[in-house]
CSV table of N, CA and C in Angstrom, one decimal:
chain,number,residue,atom,x,y,z
M,1,UNK,N,0.6,15.8,-17.3
M,1,UNK,CA,-0.1,15.0,-16.3
M,1,UNK,C,-0.6,15.9,-15.2
M,2,UNK,N,-1.9,15.8,-14.8
M,2,UNK,CA,-2.5,16.7,-13.8
M,2,UNK,C,-1.8,16.5,-12.5
M,3,UNK,N,-1.8,17.5,-11.6
M,3,UNK,CA,-1.1,17.4,-10.3
M,3,UNK,C,-1.6,16.3,-9.4
M,4,UNK,N,-3.0,16.1,-9.4
M,4,UNK,CA,-3.5,15.1,-8.6
M,4,UNK,C,-3.0,13.7,-9.0
M,5,UNK,N,-2.9,13.5,-10.3
M,5,UNK,CA,-2.5,12.2,-10.8
M,5,UNK,C,-1.0,12.0,-10.4
M,6,UNK,N,-0.2,13.0,-10.6
M,6,UNK,CA,1.2,12.9,-10.2
M,6,UNK,C,1.4,12.6,-8.7
M,7,UNK,N,0.6,13.3,-7.9
M,7,UNK,CA,0.6,13.1,-6.4
M,7,UNK,C,0.2,11.7,-6.1
M,8,UNK,N,-0.8,11.2,-6.8
M,8,UNK,CA,-1.2,9.8,-6.6
M,8,UNK,C,-0.1,8.8,-6.9
M,9,UNK,N,0.5,9.0,-8.0
M,9,UNK,CA,1.6,8.1,-8.4
M,9,UNK,C,2.8,8.2,-7.4
M,10,UNK,N,3.0,9.3,-6.9
M,10,UNK,CA,4.1,9.5,-5.9
M,10,UNK,C,3.7,8.7,-4.6
M,11,UNK,N,2.5,8.7,-4.3
M,11,UNK,CA,2.0,7.9,-3.1
M,11,UNK,C,2.2,6.4,-3.4
M,12,UNK,N,1.9,6.0,-4.6
M,12,UNK,CA,2.0,4.6,-4.9
M,12,UNK,C,3.5,4.2,-4.9
M,13,UNK,N,4.4,5.1,-5.4
M,13,UNK,CA,5.8,4.9,-5.3
M,13,UNK,C,6.3,4.8,-3.9
M,14,UNK,N,5.8,5.7,-3.0
M,14,UNK,CA,6.2,5.6,-1.6
M,14,UNK,C,5.8,4.3,-1.0
M,15,UNK,N,4.6,3.9,-1.3
M,15,UNK,CA,4.1,2.6,-0.7
M,15,UNK,C,5.0,1.4,-1.2
M,16,UNK,N,5.3,1.4,-2.5
M,16,UNK,CA,6.1,0.4,-3.0
M,16,UNK,C,7.5,0.4,-2.4
M,17,UNK,N,8.1,1.6,-2.2
M,17,UNK,CA,9.4,1.7,-1.6
M,17,UNK,C,9.3,1.2,-0.1
M,18,UNK,N,8.3,1.5,0.6
M,18,UNK,CA,8.1,1.1,2.0
M,18,UNK,C,8.1,-0.4,2.1
M,19,UNK,N,7.4,-1.0,1.1
M,19,UNK,CA,7.3,-2.5,1.1
M,19,UNK,C,8.6,-3.1,0.7
M,20,UNK,N,9.3,-2.5,-0.2
M,20,UNK,CA,10.6,-3.0,-0.7
M,20,UNK,C,11.6,-3.1,0.4
M,21,UNK,N,11.6,-2.1,1.3
M,21,UNK,CA,12.5,-2.1,2.4
M,21,UNK,C,12.4,-3.3,3.3
M,22,UNK,N,11.3,-4.0,3.2
M,22,UNK,CA,11.0,-5.1,4.1
M,22,UNK,C,11.1,-6.5,3.4
M,23,UNK,N,11.3,-6.4,2.1
M,23,UNK,CA,11.2,-7.7,1.3
M,23,UNK,C,12.3,-8.7,1.8
M,24,UNK,N,13.5,-8.3,1.9
M,24,UNK,CA,14.6,-9.2,2.3
M,24,UNK,C,14.6,-9.6,3.8
M,25,UNK,N,14.1,-8.6,4.6
M,25,UNK,CA,14.2,-8.9,6.0
M,25,UNK,C,13.1,-9.7,6.6
M,26,UNK,N,12.0,-9.9,5.9
M,26,UNK,CA,10.9,-10.6,6.4
M,26,UNK,C,11.2,-12.0,6.8
M,27,UNK,N,12.0,-12.6,6.0
M,27,UNK,CA,12.5,-14.0,6.3
M,27,UNK,C,13.3,-14.1,7.6
M,28,UNK,N,13.9,-13.0,8.0
M,28,UNK,CA,14.7,-13.0,9.2
M,28,UNK,C,13.9,-12.7,10.4
M,29,UNK,N,12.7,-12.3,10.3
M,29,UNK,CA,11.8,-11.9,11.4
M,29,UNK,C,11.1,-13.2,12.0
M,30,UNK,N,11.2,-13.4,13.2
M,30,UNK,CA,10.5,-14.6,13.8
M,30,UNK,C,9.0,-14.4,13.6
M,31,UNK,N,8.3,-15.6,13.6
M,31,UNK,CA,6.9,-15.5,13.4
M,31,UNK,C,6.2,-14.7,14.5
M,32,UNK,N,6.7,-14.8,15.7
M,32,UNK,CA,6.1,-14.1,16.8
M,32,UNK,C,6.3,-12.6,16.7
M,33,UNK,N,7.4,-12.1,16.1
M,33,UNK,CA,7.6,-10.7,16.0
M,33,UNK,C,7.0,-10.2,14.7
M,34,UNK,N,6.6,-11.0,13.7
M,34,UNK,CA,6.1,-10.6,12.4
M,34,UNK,C,5.0,-9.6,12.5
M,35,UNK,N,4.0,-9.9,13.3
M,35,UNK,CA,2.9,-9.0,13.4
M,35,UNK,C,3.3,-7.6,14.0
M,36,UNK,N,4.1,-7.7,15.0
M,36,UNK,CA,4.6,-6.4,15.7
M,36,UNK,C,5.4,-5.6,14.7
M,37,UNK,N,6.2,-6.2,13.9
M,37,UNK,CA,7.1,-5.4,13.0
M,37,UNK,C,6.3,-5.0,11.7
M,38,UNK,N,5.5,-5.8,11.1
M,38,UNK,CA,4.9,-5.5,9.8
M,38,UNK,C,3.6,-4.8,9.9
M,39,UNK,N,2.8,-5.0,10.9
M,39,UNK,CA,1.5,-4.3,11.0
M,39,UNK,C,1.6,-2.8,10.8
M,40,UNK,N,2.5,-2.1,11.5
M,40,UNK,CA,2.6,-0.6,11.2
M,40,UNK,C,3.0,-0.3,9.8
M,41,UNK,N,3.8,-1.1,9.2
M,41,UNK,CA,4.3,-0.8,7.8
M,41,UNK,C,3.1,-1.0,6.9
M,42,UNK,N,2.4,-2.1,7.1
M,42,UNK,CA,1.2,-2.4,6.2
M,42,UNK,C,0.1,-1.4,6.4
M,43,UNK,N,-0.1,-0.9,7.6
M,43,UNK,CA,-1.1,0.1,7.8
M,43,UNK,C,-0.7,1.4,7.1
M,44,UNK,N,0.6,1.8,7.2
M,44,UNK,CA,1.0,3.0,6.5
M,44,UNK,C,0.9,2.9,5.0
M,45,UNK,N,1.3,1.8,4.5
M,45,UNK,CA,1.2,1.5,3.0
M,45,UNK,C,-0.2,1.5,2.6
M,46,UNK,N,-1.1,0.9,3.3
M,46,UNK,CA,-2.5,0.9,3.0
M,46,UNK,C,-3.1,2.3,2.9
M,47,UNK,N,-2.7,3.1,3.9
M,47,UNK,CA,-3.1,4.5,3.9
M,47,UNK,C,-2.7,5.3,2.7
M,48,UNK,N,-1.4,5.1,2.3
M,48,UNK,CA,-0.9,5.8,1.2
M,48,UNK,C,-1.6,5.3,-0.1
M,49,UNK,N,-1.8,4.0,-0.2
M,49,UNK,CA,-2.5,3.5,-1.4
M,49,UNK,C,-3.9,4.0,-1.4
M,50,UNK,N,-4.6,4.1,-0.3
M,50,UNK,CA,-6.0,4.6,-0.2
M,50,UNK,C,-6.0,6.0,-0.7
M,51,UNK,N,-5.1,6.9,-0.2
M,51,UNK,CA,-5.1,8.3,-0.7
M,51,UNK,C,-4.9,8.4,-2.2
M,52,UNK,N,-3.9,7.5,-2.7
M,52,UNK,CA,-3.6,7.5,-4.1
M,52,UNK,C,-4.8,7.1,-4.9
M,53,UNK,N,-5.6,6.1,-4.4
M,53,UNK,CA,-6.7,5.6,-5.2
M,53,UNK,C,-7.8,6.7,-5.3
M,54,UNK,N,-8.0,7.4,-4.2
M,54,UNK,CA,-9.0,8.5,-4.2
M,54,UNK,C,-8.6,9.6,-5.2
M,55,UNK,N,-7.3,9.9,-5.2
M,55,UNK,CA,-6.8,10.9,-6.1
M,55,UNK,C,-7.1,10.4,-7.6
M,56,UNK,N,-6.7,9.2,-7.8
M,56,UNK,CA,-6.9,8.6,-9.2
M,56,UNK,C,-8.4,8.6,-9.6
M,57,UNK,N,-9.3,8.3,-8.6
M,57,UNK,CA,-10.7,8.3,-8.9
M,57,UNK,C,-11.2,9.7,-9.2
M,58,UNK,N,-10.7,10.7,-8.5
M,58,UNK,CA,-11.1,12.0,-8.7
M,58,UNK,C,-10.6,12.6,-10.0
M,59,UNK,N,-9.5,12.0,-10.5
M,59,UNK,CA,-8.9,12.4,-11.8
M,59,UNK,C,-9.5,11.5,-12.9
M,60,UNK,N,-10.5,10.7,-12.6
M,60,UNK,CA,-11.2,9.8,-13.5
M,60,UNK,C,-10.3,8.8,-14.2
M,61,UNK,N,-9.3,8.3,-13.4
M,61,UNK,CA,-8.4,7.2,-13.9
M,61,UNK,C,-9.0,5.9,-13.3
M,62,UNK,N,-10.1,5.4,-13.9
M,62,UNK,CA,-10.9,4.3,-13.3
M,62,UNK,C,-10.0,3.0,-13.3
M,63,UNK,N,-9.3,2.7,-14.4
M,63,UNK,CA,-8.6,1.5,-14.4
M,63,UNK,C,-7.4,1.5,-13.4
M,64,UNK,N,-6.7,2.6,-13.3
M,64,UNK,CA,-5.6,2.7,-12.4
M,64,UNK,C,-6.1,2.6,-10.9
M,65,UNK,N,-7.2,3.3,-10.7
M,65,UNK,CA,-7.7,3.2,-9.3
M,65,UNK,C,-8.2,1.9,-8.9
M,66,UNK,N,-8.7,1.1,-9.9
M,66,UNK,CA,-9.1,-0.3,-9.6
M,66,UNK,C,-7.9,-1.2,-9.3
M,67,UNK,N,-6.8,-0.9,-10.0
M,67,UNK,CA,-5.5,-1.7,-9.7
M,67,UNK,C,-5.0,-1.3,-8.3
M,68,UNK,N,-5.1,-0.1,-7.9
M,68,UNK,CA,-4.7,0.3,-6.5
M,68,UNK,C,-5.6,-0.3,-5.5
M,69,UNK,N,-6.9,-0.3,-5.8
M,69,UNK,CA,-7.9,-0.9,-4.9
M,69,UNK,C,-7.5,-2.4,-4.7
M,70,UNK,N,-7.1,-3.1,-5.7
M,70,UNK,CA,-6.7,-4.5,-5.6
M,70,UNK,C,-5.6,-4.7,-4.6
M,71,UNK,N,-4.6,-3.8,-4.8
M,71,UNK,CA,-3.4,-3.8,-3.9
M,71,UNK,C,-3.8,-3.5,-2.4
M,72,UNK,N,-4.8,-2.6,-2.2
M,72,UNK,CA,-5.3,-2.3,-0.9
M,72,UNK,C,-5.9,-3.6,-0.3
M,73,UNK,N,-6.7,-4.3,-1.1
M,73,UNK,CA,-7.4,-5.5,-0.6
M,73,UNK,C,-6.4,-6.6,-0.2
M,74,UNK,N,-5.3,-6.7,-1.0
M,74,UNK,CA,-4.3,-7.7,-0.7
M,74,UNK,C,-3.6,-7.3,0.7
M,75,UNK,N,-3.3,-6.0,0.8
M,75,UNK,CA,-2.7,-5.6,2.1
M,75,UNK,C,-3.6,-5.9,3.2
M,76,UNK,N,-4.9,-5.5,3.1
M,76,UNK,CA,-5.9,-5.8,4.1
M,76,UNK,C,-5.9,-7.2,4.5
M,77,UNK,N,-5.9,-8.1,3.5
M,77,UNK,CA,-5.9,-9.6,3.8
M,77,UNK,C,-4.6,-10.0,4.5
M,78,UNK,N,-3.5,-9.4,4.1
M,78,UNK,CA,-2.2,-9.7,4.9
M,78,UNK,C,-2.4,-9.3,6.3
M,79,UNK,N,-2.9,-8.1,6.6
M,79,UNK,CA,-3.1,-7.6,8.0
M,79,UNK,C,-4.0,-8.6,8.7
M,80,UNK,N,-5.1,-9.1,8.1
M,80,UNK,CA,-6.0,-10.0,8.8
M,80,UNK,C,-5.3,-11.4,9.0
M,81,UNK,N,-4.4,-11.8,8.1
M,81,UNK,CA,-3.7,-13.0,8.3
M,81,UNK,C,-2.6,-13.0,9.4
M,82,UNK,N,-2.2,-11.8,9.7
M,82,UNK,CA,-1.2,-11.6,10.8
M,82,UNK,C,-1.9,-11.8,12.1
């Protein structure tokens, strides 16, 4: 596996881990604090996924980069909903 692809996959793993850390605690956060607590996490994850997508595109992994793009779009929508 080329180094760029491996690095991209590591970024996707980091993003998934970052989100997993918040899965159980989200229900415990009051609606008022939700934006304050989650926005920085979502922005960080979006950045990691964006870098991963670019790496995958550069490595000509079109299908994988489109999957990451969809994840980015979902996170962007979550940010807008907050």
